Amino acid sequence: MKILGIESSCDETAAAVVENGRKVLSNIIATSLEEHKLYGGVVPEIASRRHAESISGVVSEALSQANCTVDDIDAIAVTYAPGLIGSLLVGVNFAKGLALASNKPLVPVHHLRGHIASNYIDCELEPEFLCLVVSGGHSHIVSVKDYTEIEVIGKTRDDAAGEALDKAGRAMKLAYPGGVSIDKISKEGNENAFQFSHPKVSDSIYDYSFSGLKTAVINVIHNAEQKAEEIKTADLAASFQRAVVDCLIEKLELASINTGAKKIVIAGGVSANSKLRSEAEKMCKKHGITLSFPQLKYCGDNAAMIASQGYFEYLKGVVADESLNAYATMNIDTTSF
Ligand code: KG4
Ligand code: ZN
C-alpha cells in the first residue's frame, strides 16, 4: 500500500511516498529555515507564505521521484496538529483538495505520532515500547502500546527540550537553531565547566521542566557580561547540553524501570543530538534494553514519517472527510479529530 504524506507544521514543506509504512519511495523537503535565521526563530507569517508557494511543486516532485501518479496512491496522509496554525492549514487544505479531486481517502496524522513513526522506516520495530519524543515544541515520555494507541507517562510543564536549547543557543549568540549549534560546539567544550542543578517537578516523577535551566544559563551569560568576564562558549554549551540530556535520561530511565520496558525509542528533532544518543545507549546497555533512534535524515520534520504513521492510522480505519480542520495544539493521545 502506497501512502502520500504531506507535512507543513513548522518551516518545512514536505511530501513523501512510503510503501507499507516502512519503505520510502521518495522524501522531498523544502525549508524556509535560512530566512528565519535572520530573526533567530521561525516567523509564522513567512513560513505560511513559503508553504503556499512550495507545496504544489513539492508534492509533484514526491510523486515523480516515487515513479507514480496520484492514481497509484492508496491514501493521502497529512499533519493536522499540532504546529503553527497558518502553516498547518496550507498542508491540510492542499491534502483535502487533492483527496477530493482524486477520490482518495484522507488520513489525519498527529505530528508527534509521525515523529515516533520515523523509527519504523527501513526497520522492523514494532510496539510495544517506551518512547521519548523530544522536539522544538514538545518533550514527552509515552508508552506506545500499539501503532495508534499511545499513553502519556510524562511531559514538560513549560519549555520543550529543543526550545530550551534554541533559546540558550540564542543567548550564546550561536546560529539558529541553537540545538544544532550547541551539539556542534559542545564537542570542543568541557561539560563540567558549569554546574546546573536539575529542576524538580514536585507532584510528578516523570514530568520535565526546562524553563529554569534556560533562565540559569541566561543568568550566567548576563553575570559574566556585567563583570566583563569572558566565558568560553563551548564550555557553557557543553555544560548546558549535559544538564538537558541528564534530565531527559534520568526520567526516561525511571520510567523504563518502573514500567519494565524492554524497548526504548527516541524521536523528534532533538533525537539527532549526539550526547543524547550516547547517554541513551549507555543507559539502555546498563539495563539490557533495546534502543532505537531514527536515521539522522528522519529526525527533523519530514513527510516520510507522516506517510508511515498515516499507513498505520489508515489500517485502523482513521479517515477524515472534507470538514477536517487543523489545530495548533492537540494531545498526542487524542483519537478523535
Ligand atoms: O522535530 P523538529 O524538527 O521540529 C519540531 O517538531 O519542533 O525539532 C526541532 C528541534 C529544534 O529545537 C532543534 O534545535 C532541535 O530539534 N535539534 C537538535 C539537534 N538537531 C535538531 N537539538 C539538539 N541537537 C541536535 N543535533
Ligand atoms: Zn517536528
mmCIF file of C-alpha atoms and ligand atoms in Angstrom:
data_model
loop_
_atom_site.group_PDB
_atom_site.id
_atom_site.type_symbol
_atom_site.label_atom_id
_atom_site.label_comp_id
_atom_site.label_asym_id
_atom_site.label_seq_id
_atom_site.Cartn_x
_atom_site.Cartn_y
_atom_site.Cartn_z
ATOM 1 C CA MET A 1 0.000 0.000 0.000
ATOM 2 C CA LYS A 2 1.400 3.391 -1.017
ATOM 3 C CA ILE A 3 0.711 6.447 1.141
ATOM 4 C CA LEU A 4 1.430 10.028 0.093
ATOM 5 C CA GLY A 5 2.430 12.011 3.195
ATOM 6 C CA ILE A 6 2.240 15.801 3.493
ATOM 7 C CA GLU A 7 3.855 17.800 6.320
ATOM 8 C CA SER A 8 3.802 21.577 6.865
ATOM 9 C CA SER A 9 3.527 22.114 10.633
ATOM 10 C CA CYS A 10 6.517 24.443 11.015
ATOM 11 C CA ASP A 11 9.050 25.681 8.448
ATOM 12 C CA GLU A 12 9.485 22.527 6.342
ATOM 13 C CA THR A 13 7.175 21.919 3.380
ATOM 14 C CA ALA A 14 7.483 18.186 2.835
ATOM 15 C CA ALA A 15 5.916 15.379 0.815
ATOM 16 C CA ALA A 16 6.844 11.706 0.591
ATOM 17 C CA VAL A 17 5.587 8.406 -0.753
ATOM 18 C CA VAL A 18 6.039 5.441 1.595
ATOM 19 C CA GLU A 19 5.126 1.822 0.932
ATOM 20 C CA ASN A 20 3.556 -0.251 3.715
ATOM 21 C CA GLY A 21 4.698 2.195 6.380
ATOM 22 C CA ARG A 22 8.388 1.317 6.119
ATOM 23 C CA LYS A 23 9.806 1.660 2.609
ATOM 24 C CA VAL A 24 10.475 5.232 1.488
ATOM 25 C CA LEU A 25 9.970 5.692 -2.261
ATOM 26 C CA SER A 26 10.530 9.463 -2.147
ATOM 27 C CA ASN A 27 11.094 12.101 0.510
ATOM 28 C CA ILE A 28 11.110 15.754 -0.583
ATOM 29 C CA ILE A 29 11.712 18.668 1.805
ATOM 30 C CA ALA A 30 11.727 22.408 1.048
ATOM 31 C CA THR A 31 12.603 24.586 4.018
ATOM 32 C CA SER A 32 12.413 28.308 4.772
ATOM 33 C CA LEU A 33 14.986 27.899 7.606
ATOM 34 C CA GLU A 34 17.534 30.288 6.063
ATOM 35 C CA GLU A 35 15.005 33.153 6.076
ATOM 36 C CA HIS A 36 14.151 32.580 9.752
ATOM 37 C CA LYS A 37 17.835 32.603 10.804
ATOM 38 C CA LEU A 38 17.799 36.358 10.332
ATOM 39 C CA TYR A 39 15.205 36.658 13.138
ATOM 40 C CA GLY A 40 16.621 33.965 15.466
ATOM 41 C CA GLY A 41 13.442 31.873 15.280
ATOM 42 C CA VAL A 42 10.613 30.814 12.972
ATOM 43 C CA VAL A 43 8.438 33.741 11.785
ATOM 44 C CA PRO A 44 4.991 32.141 11.291
ATOM 45 C CA GLU A 45 3.864 34.531 8.536
ATOM 46 C CA ILE A 46 6.971 33.868 6.438
ATOM 47 C CA ALA A 47 6.659 30.116 6.983
ATOM 48 C CA SER A 48 2.991 30.108 5.824
ATOM 49 C CA ARG A 49 3.803 32.070 2.679
ATOM 50 C CA ARG A 50 6.636 29.740 1.729
ATOM 51 C CA HIS A 51 4.433 26.683 2.296
ATOM 52 C CA ALA A 52 1.785 28.114 -0.019
ATOM 53 C CA GLU A 53 4.409 28.768 -2.697
ATOM 54 C CA SER A 54 6.177 25.389 -2.436
ATOM 55 C CA ILE A 55 3.542 22.795 -1.642
ATOM 56 C CA SER A 56 2.341 22.042 -5.143
ATOM 57 C CA GLY A 57 5.869 21.574 -6.531
ATOM 58 C CA VAL A 58 6.986 19.536 -3.509
ATOM 59 C CA VAL A 59 4.053 17.099 -3.834
ATOM 60 C CA SER A 60 4.574 16.749 -7.621
ATOM 61 C CA GLU A 61 8.264 16.027 -7.057
ATOM 62 C CA ALA A 62 7.495 13.419 -4.374
ATOM 63 C CA LEU A 63 5.108 11.608 -6.743
ATOM 64 C CA SER A 64 7.506 11.810 -9.662
ATOM 65 C CA GLN A 65 10.530 10.571 -7.673
ATOM 66 C CA ALA A 66 8.414 7.646 -6.439
ATOM 67 C CA ASN A 67 7.645 6.902 -10.083
ATOM 68 C CA CYS A 68 3.932 7.234 -9.589
ATOM 69 C CA THR A 69 0.946 9.468 -10.152
ATOM 70 C CA VAL A 70 -1.779 10.198 -7.646
ATOM 71 C CA ASP A 71 -3.745 7.293 -9.181
ATOM 72 C CA ASP A 72 -1.180 4.853 -7.762
ATOM 73 C CA ILE A 73 -1.606 6.244 -4.227
ATOM 74 C CA ASP A 74 -3.876 4.406 -1.762
ATOM 75 C CA ALA A 75 -4.358 7.249 0.730
ATOM 76 C CA ILE A 76 -3.200 10.799 1.463
ATOM 77 C CA ALA A 77 -1.881 11.390 4.988
ATOM 78 C CA VAL A 78 -1.468 14.915 6.296
ATOM 79 C CA THR A 79 -0.231 16.516 9.523
ATOM 80 C CA TYR A 80 -3.245 18.299 11.022
ATOM 81 C CA ALA A 81 -1.895 19.071 14.551
ATOM 82 C CA PRO A 82 -0.038 20.382 16.473
ATOM 83 C CA GLY A 83 2.004 23.227 14.955
ATOM 84 C CA LEU A 84 1.791 26.752 13.573
ATOM 85 C CA ILE A 85 -1.825 27.124 12.531
ATOM 86 C CA GLY A 86 -1.163 29.086 9.322
ATOM 87 C CA SER A 87 1.446 26.528 8.277
ATOM 88 C CA LEU A 88 -0.719 23.504 9.106
ATOM 89 C CA LEU A 89 -3.660 24.930 7.163
ATOM 90 C CA VAL A 90 -1.644 25.042 3.931
ATOM 91 C CA GLY A 91 -0.887 21.304 4.117
ATOM 92 C CA VAL A 92 -4.373 20.334 5.308
ATOM 93 C CA ASN A 93 -6.141 22.344 2.609
ATOM 94 C CA PHE A 94 -3.858 21.049 -0.121
ATOM 95 C CA ALA A 95 -4.366 17.454 1.045
ATOM 96 C CA LYS A 96 -8.144 17.948 1.237
ATOM 97 C CA GLY A 97 -8.246 19.317 -2.306
ATOM 98 C CA LEU A 98 -6.093 16.503 -3.670
ATOM 99 C CA ALA A 99 -8.084 13.821 -1.832
ATOM 100 C CA LEU A 100 -11.363 15.237 -3.117
ATOM 101 C CA ALA A 101 -10.142 15.638 -6.712
ATOM 102 C CA SER A 102 -8.588 12.170 -6.871
ATOM 103 C CA ASN A 103 -11.208 10.422 -4.754
ATOM 104 C CA LYS A 104 -8.619 9.086 -2.292
ATOM 105 C CA PRO A 105 -9.017 8.596 1.468
ATOM 106 C CA LEU A 106 -7.683 11.438 3.635
ATOM 107 C CA VAL A 107 -5.827 10.376 6.798
ATOM 108 C CA PRO A 108 -5.144 12.974 9.529
ATOM 109 C CA VAL A 109 -1.854 12.437 11.361
ATOM 110 C CA HIS A 110 -0.682 13.931 14.670
ATOM 111 C CA HIS A 111 2.791 15.417 14.121
ATOM 112 C CA LEU A 112 4.349 13.769 17.198
ATOM 113 C CA ARG A 113 2.948 10.368 16.257
ATOM 114 C CA GLY A 114 4.710 10.955 12.946
ATOM 115 C CA HIS A 115 7.997 11.561 14.767
ATOM 116 C CA ILE A 116 7.548 8.245 16.588
ATOM 117 C CA ALA A 117 6.868 6.518 13.238
ATOM 118 C CA SER A 118 10.192 7.761 11.841
ATOM 119 C CA ASN A 119 11.578 4.778 13.767
ATOM 120 C CA TYR A 120 9.549 2.292 11.664
ATOM 121 C CA ILE A 121 11.252 3.414 8.450
ATOM 122 C CA ASP A 122 13.632 0.816 6.996
ATOM 123 C CA CYS A 123 13.380 -1.348 10.082
ATOM 124 C CA GLU A 124 11.314 -3.970 11.844
ATOM 125 C CA LEU A 125 10.486 -2.057 15.054
ATOM 126 C CA GLU A 126 7.042 -2.876 16.410
ATOM 127 C CA PRO A 127 5.143 -1.644 19.502
ATOM 128 C CA GLU A 128 5.014 -2.017 22.404
ATOM 129 C CA PHE A 129 7.816 0.327 23.534
ATOM 130 C CA LEU A 130 8.593 3.347 25.683
ATOM 131 C CA CYS A 131 9.304 6.481 23.669
ATOM 132 C CA LEU A 132 10.996 9.777 24.466
ATOM 133 C CA VAL A 133 9.648 12.346 21.984
ATOM 134 C CA VAL A 134 11.804 15.465 22.035
ATOM 135 C CA SER A 135 11.254 18.250 19.521
ATOM 136 C CA GLY A 136 11.281 22.033 19.344
ATOM 137 C CA GLY A 137 7.771 22.253 20.768
ATOM 138 C CA HIS A 138 7.319 19.095 22.859
ATOM 139 C CA SER A 139 9.040 16.781 25.333
ATOM 140 C CA HIS A 140 7.098 13.648 26.226
ATOM 141 C CA ILE A 141 7.656 10.207 27.631
ATOM 142 C CA VAL A 142 4.952 7.979 26.171
ATOM 143 C CA SER A 143 4.098 4.324 26.188
ATOM 144 C CA VAL A 144 3.354 3.210 22.619
ATOM 145 C CA LYS A 145 1.032 0.250 23.241
ATOM 146 C CA ASP A 146 0.203 -0.148 19.582
ATOM 147 C CA TYR A 147 0.821 1.919 16.410
ATOM 148 C CA THR A 148 -2.189 4.104 17.181
ATOM 149 C CA GLU A 149 -2.555 3.580 20.921
ATOM 150 C CA ILE A 150 -0.433 5.938 22.978
ATOM 151 C CA GLU A 151 -0.402 6.640 26.699
ATOM 152 C CA VAL A 152 1.312 9.736 28.094
ATOM 153 C CA ILE A 153 3.612 8.971 31.032
ATOM 154 C CA GLY A 154 5.305 12.355 31.432
ATOM 155 C CA LYS A 155 5.664 15.658 29.631
ATOM 156 C CA THR A 156 7.203 19.068 30.034
ATOM 157 C CA ARG A 157 5.396 21.571 32.217
ATOM 158 C CA ASP A 158 6.919 24.541 30.390
ATOM 159 C CA ASP A 159 9.604 24.718 27.681
ATOM 160 C CA ALA A 160 10.388 21.771 25.446
ATOM 161 C CA ALA A 161 13.980 20.470 25.416
ATOM 162 C CA GLY A 162 14.537 21.757 21.854
ATOM 163 C CA GLU A 163 13.055 25.134 22.744
ATOM 164 C CA ALA A 164 15.396 25.441 25.767
ATOM 165 C CA LEU A 165 18.391 24.510 23.586
ATOM 166 C CA ASP A 166 17.316 27.018 20.914
ATOM 167 C CA LYS A 167 16.858 29.846 23.432
ATOM 168 C CA ALA A 168 20.137 29.047 25.195
ATOM 169 C CA GLY A 169 21.893 28.968 21.815
ATOM 170 C CA ARG A 170 20.438 32.356 21.009
ATOM 171 C CA ALA A 171 21.689 33.778 24.344
ATOM 172 C CA MET A 172 25.133 32.353 23.490
ATOM 173 C CA LYS A 173 24.882 34.134 20.106
ATOM 174 C CA LEU A 174 25.037 30.851 18.202
ATOM 175 C CA ALA A 175 23.309 30.330 14.857
ATOM 176 C CA TYR A 176 19.638 29.247 14.788
ATOM 177 C CA PRO A 177 18.600 26.534 15.504
ATOM 178 C CA GLY A 178 20.501 26.614 18.784
ATOM 179 C CA GLY A 179 20.096 22.869 19.398
ATOM 180 C CA VAL A 180 22.121 22.056 16.297
ATOM 181 C CA SER A 181 24.780 24.694 17.081
ATOM 182 C CA ILE A 182 25.079 23.601 20.729
ATOM 183 C CA ASP A 183 25.546 19.972 19.684
ATOM 184 C CA LYS A 184 28.317 21.017 17.299
ATOM 185 C CA ILE A 185 30.247 23.438 19.543
ATOM 186 C CA SER A 186 29.910 21.201 22.641
ATOM 187 C CA LYS A 187 32.319 18.735 21.071
ATOM 188 C CA GLU A 188 35.125 21.254 21.798
ATOM 189 C CA GLY A 189 33.905 22.144 25.303
ATOM 190 C CA ASN A 190 34.243 20.912 28.881
ATOM 191 C CA GLU A 191 30.814 19.716 30.060
ATOM 192 C CA ASN A 192 31.901 20.005 33.714
ATOM 193 C CA ALA A 193 32.895 23.677 33.480
ATOM 194 C CA PHE A 194 29.488 24.948 34.717
ATOM 195 C CA GLN A 195 27.105 23.215 37.117
ATOM 196 C CA PHE A 196 23.357 23.426 36.534
ATOM 197 C CA SER A 197 21.014 21.940 39.100
ATOM 198 C CA HIS A 198 18.326 19.592 37.806
ATOM 199 C CA PRO A 199 14.851 21.081 38.059
ATOM 200 C CA LYS A 200 12.342 19.115 40.120
ATOM 201 C CA VAL A 201 8.624 18.894 39.394
ATOM 202 C CA SER A 202 7.160 18.435 42.844
ATOM 203 C CA ASP A 203 3.986 16.489 42.022
ATOM 204 C CA SER A 204 5.247 14.219 39.228
ATOM 205 C CA ILE A 205 8.222 11.894 38.922
ATOM 206 C CA TYR A 206 8.053 11.770 35.113
ATOM 207 C CA ASP A 207 7.281 15.373 34.095
ATOM 208 C CA TYR A 208 10.010 17.663 32.812
ATOM 209 C CA SER A 209 10.688 21.368 33.338
ATOM 210 C CA PHE A 210 13.311 23.187 31.275
ATOM 211 C CA SER A 211 12.495 26.872 31.719
ATOM 212 C CA GLY A 212 14.539 27.144 34.964
ATOM 213 C CA LEU A 213 17.593 25.658 33.243
ATOM 214 C CA LYS A 214 17.167 28.081 30.355
ATOM 215 C CA THR A 215 16.979 31.040 32.783
ATOM 216 C CA ALA A 216 20.040 29.734 34.657
ATOM 217 C CA VAL A 217 22.183 29.724 31.518
ATOM 218 C CA ILE A 218 20.961 33.200 30.534
ATOM 219 C CA ASN A 219 21.884 34.426 34.052
ATOM 220 C CA VAL A 220 25.400 33.006 33.714
ATOM 221 C CA ILE A 221 25.837 34.990 30.479
ATOM 222 C CA HIS A 222 24.407 38.244 31.938
ATOM 223 C CA ASN A 223 26.505 37.995 35.124
ATOM 224 C CA ALA A 224 29.670 37.464 33.098
ATOM 225 C CA GLU A 225 28.793 40.428 30.860
ATOM 226 C CA GLN A 226 28.267 42.688 33.877
ATOM 227 C CA LYS A 227 31.604 41.671 35.374
ATOM 228 C CA ALA A 228 33.272 41.908 31.942
ATOM 229 C CA GLU A 229 34.362 38.292 32.326
ATOM 230 C CA GLU A 230 34.896 36.141 29.293
ATOM 231 C CA ILE A 231 33.094 32.828 29.037
ATOM 232 C CA LYS A 232 34.227 30.010 26.795
ATOM 233 C CA THR A 233 31.043 29.404 24.781
ATOM 234 C CA ALA A 234 31.994 25.787 24.035
ATOM 235 C CA ASP A 235 32.244 25.064 27.802
ATOM 236 C CA LEU A 236 28.920 26.730 28.564
ATOM 237 C CA ALA A 237 27.205 24.958 25.643
ATOM 238 C CA ALA A 238 28.622 21.565 26.636
ATOM 239 C CA SER A 239 27.622 22.048 30.307
ATOM 240 C CA PHE A 240 24.096 23.146 29.363
ATOM 241 C CA GLN A 241 23.665 20.308 26.877
ATOM 242 C CA ARG A 242 24.803 17.863 29.535
ATOM 243 C CA ALA A 243 22.241 19.234 32.015
ATOM 244 C CA VAL A 244 19.399 18.937 29.473
ATOM 245 C CA VAL A 245 20.424 15.424 28.429
ATOM 246 C CA ASP A 246 20.903 14.275 32.042
ATOM 247 C CA CYS A 247 17.361 15.469 32.882
ATOM 248 C CA LEU A 248 15.915 13.694 29.839
ATOM 249 C CA ILE A 249 17.725 10.425 30.570
ATOM 250 C CA GLU A 250 17.066 10.468 34.347
ATOM 251 C CA LYS A 251 13.279 10.395 33.958
ATOM 252 C CA LEU A 252 13.357 8.089 30.955
ATOM 253 C CA GLU A 253 15.415 5.624 32.999
ATOM 254 C CA LEU A 254 12.998 5.854 35.926
ATOM 255 C CA ALA A 255 10.015 5.314 33.610
ATOM 256 C CA SER A 256 11.687 2.349 31.949
ATOM 257 C CA ILE A 257 12.485 0.692 35.303
ATOM 258 C CA ASN A 258 9.003 1.301 36.697
ATOM 259 C CA THR A 259 7.176 0.124 33.567
ATOM 260 C CA GLY A 260 9.547 -2.784 32.899
ATOM 261 C CA ALA A 261 10.187 -1.542 29.345
ATOM 262 C CA LYS A 262 12.147 -3.894 27.079
ATOM 263 C CA LYS A 263 12.430 -1.430 24.186
ATOM 264 C CA ILE A 264 13.155 2.304 24.204
ATOM 265 C CA VAL A 265 12.706 4.555 21.196
ATOM 266 C CA ILE A 266 13.836 8.178 20.861
ATOM 267 C CA ALA A 267 12.153 10.503 18.358
ATOM 268 C CA GLY A 268 11.834 14.174 17.326
ATOM 269 C CA GLY A 269 14.343 16.800 16.189
ATOM 270 C CA VAL A 270 16.404 16.574 19.394
ATOM 271 C CA SER A 271 16.902 12.820 18.813
ATOM 272 C CA ALA A 272 19.671 13.897 16.400
ATOM 273 C CA ASN A 273 21.698 15.129 19.404
ATOM 274 C CA SER A 274 24.949 13.210 19.757
ATOM 275 C CA LYS A 275 25.110 13.487 23.562
ATOM 276 C CA LEU A 276 21.512 12.277 23.944
ATOM 277 C CA ARG A 277 22.285 9.339 21.669
ATOM 278 C CA SER A 278 25.399 8.286 23.570
ATOM 279 C CA GLU A 279 23.827 8.686 27.029
ATOM 280 C CA ALA A 280 20.706 6.769 25.965
ATOM 281 C CA GLU A 281 22.946 3.995 24.635
ATOM 282 C CA LYS A 282 24.790 3.787 27.976
ATOM 283 C CA MET A 283 21.573 3.733 29.972
ATOM 284 C CA CYS A 284 19.933 1.068 27.794
ATOM 285 C CA LYS A 285 23.055 -1.100 27.864
ATOM 286 C CA LYS A 286 23.080 -0.921 31.674
ATOM 287 C CA HIS A 287 19.507 -2.271 31.833
ATOM 288 C CA GLY A 288 19.652 -4.665 28.863
ATOM 289 C CA ILE A 289 17.073 -2.606 26.937
ATOM 290 C CA THR A 290 16.945 -2.425 23.116
ATOM 291 C CA LEU A 291 17.303 1.143 21.848
ATOM 292 C CA SER A 292 16.115 2.682 18.540
ATOM 293 C CA PHE A 293 16.742 6.086 17.000
ATOM 294 C CA PRO A 294 15.526 7.370 13.644
ATOM 295 C CA GLN A 295 18.141 7.692 10.916
ATOM 296 C CA LEU A 296 19.520 11.243 11.088
ATOM 297 C CA LYS A 297 17.686 12.259 7.899
ATOM 298 C CA TYR A 298 14.336 11.366 9.514
ATOM 299 C CA CYS A 299 14.937 13.073 12.912
ATOM 300 C CA GLY A 300 13.792 16.541 11.826
ATOM 301 C CA ASP A 301 10.447 17.337 10.241
ATOM 302 C CA ASN A 302 9.746 15.287 7.105
ATOM 303 C CA ALA A 303 6.776 13.726 5.361
ATOM 304 C CA ALA A 304 8.068 10.138 5.223
ATOM 305 C CA MET A 305 7.287 9.848 8.947
ATOM 306 C CA ILE A 306 3.769 11.228 8.313
ATOM 307 C CA ALA A 307 3.170 8.735 5.495
ATOM 308 C CA SER A 308 4.466 5.939 7.733
ATOM 309 C CA GLN A 309 2.153 6.813 10.644
ATOM 310 C CA GLY A 310 -0.613 7.523 8.113
ATOM 311 C CA TYR A 311 -0.342 3.919 6.916
ATOM 312 C CA PHE A 312 -0.877 2.539 10.420
ATOM 313 C CA GLU A 313 -3.706 5.010 11.158
ATOM 314 C CA TYR A 314 -5.387 4.072 7.857
ATOM 315 C CA LEU A 315 -5.172 0.347 8.711
ATOM 316 C CA LYS A 316 -7.033 1.209 11.939
ATOM 317 C CA GLY A 317 -9.757 2.971 9.905
ATOM 318 C CA VAL A 318 -8.782 6.570 10.651
ATOM 319 C CA VAL A 319 -10.167 8.563 7.703
ATOM 320 C CA ALA A 320 -11.366 12.192 7.636
ATOM 321 C CA ASP A 321 -13.757 13.992 5.307
ATOM 322 C CA GLU A 322 -13.550 17.464 3.782
ATOM 323 C CA SER A 323 -14.522 19.058 7.108
ATOM 324 C CA LEU A 324 -11.054 18.217 8.533
ATOM 325 C CA ASN A 325 -9.525 21.210 10.323
ATOM 326 C CA ALA A 326 -6.006 21.988 11.574
ATOM 327 C CA TYR A 327 -5.232 22.550 15.267
ATOM 328 C CA ALA A 328 -2.317 24.424 16.827
ATOM 329 C CA THR A 329 -2.402 22.221 19.912
ATOM 330 C CA MET A 330 -3.571 18.668 20.413
ATOM 331 C CA ASN A 331 -2.676 15.932 22.891
ATOM 332 C CA ILE A 332 -0.752 13.017 21.415
ATOM 333 C CA ASP A 333 -3.262 10.513 22.848
ATOM 334 C CA THR A 334 -6.271 12.183 21.185
ATOM 335 C CA THR A 335 -8.099 9.710 18.972
ATOM 336 C CA SER A 336 -10.857 11.907 17.519
ATOM 337 C CA PHE A 337 -10.405 14.783 15.059
HETATM 338 O O1 KG4 B 1 11.094 17.885 15.396
HETATM 339 P P1 KG4 B 1 11.657 19.169 14.953
HETATM 340 O O2 KG4 B 1 12.427 19.204 13.657
HETATM 341 O O3 KG4 B 1 10.550 20.262 14.863
HETATM 342 C C1 KG4 B 1 9.504 20.302 15.787
HETATM 343 O O4 KG4 B 1 8.574 19.495 15.655
HETATM 344 O O5 KG4 B 1 9.638 21.123 16.730
HETATM 345 O O6 KG4 B 1 12.600 19.674 16.127
HETATM 346 C C2 KG4 B 1 13.304 20.851 16.032
HETATM 347 C C3 KG4 B 1 14.169 20.964 17.264
HETATM 348 C C4 KG4 B 1 14.845 22.327 17.375
HETATM 349 O O7 KG4 B 1 14.664 22.802 18.685
HETATM 350 C C5 KG4 B 1 16.301 21.999 17.104
HETATM 351 O O8 KG4 B 1 17.204 22.846 17.778
HETATM 352 C C6 KG4 B 1 16.404 20.593 17.633
HETATM 353 O O9 KG4 B 1 15.217 19.984 17.221
HETATM 354 N N1 KG4 B 1 17.570 19.865 17.099
HETATM 355 C C7 KG4 B 1 18.618 19.497 17.859
HETATM 356 C C8 KG4 B 1 19.542 18.856 17.004
HETATM 357 N N2 KG4 B 1 19.014 18.858 15.732
HETATM 358 C C9 KG4 B 1 17.796 19.493 15.828
HETATM 359 N N3 KG4 B 1 18.837 19.655 19.175
HETATM 360 C C10 KG4 B 1 19.984 19.170 19.658
HETATM 361 N N4 KG4 B 1 20.923 18.557 18.898
HETATM 362 C C11 KG4 B 1 20.747 18.375 17.577
HETATM 363 N N5 KG4 B 1 21.677 17.763 16.842
HETATM 364 ZN ZN ZN B 2 8.657 18.015 14.478
#
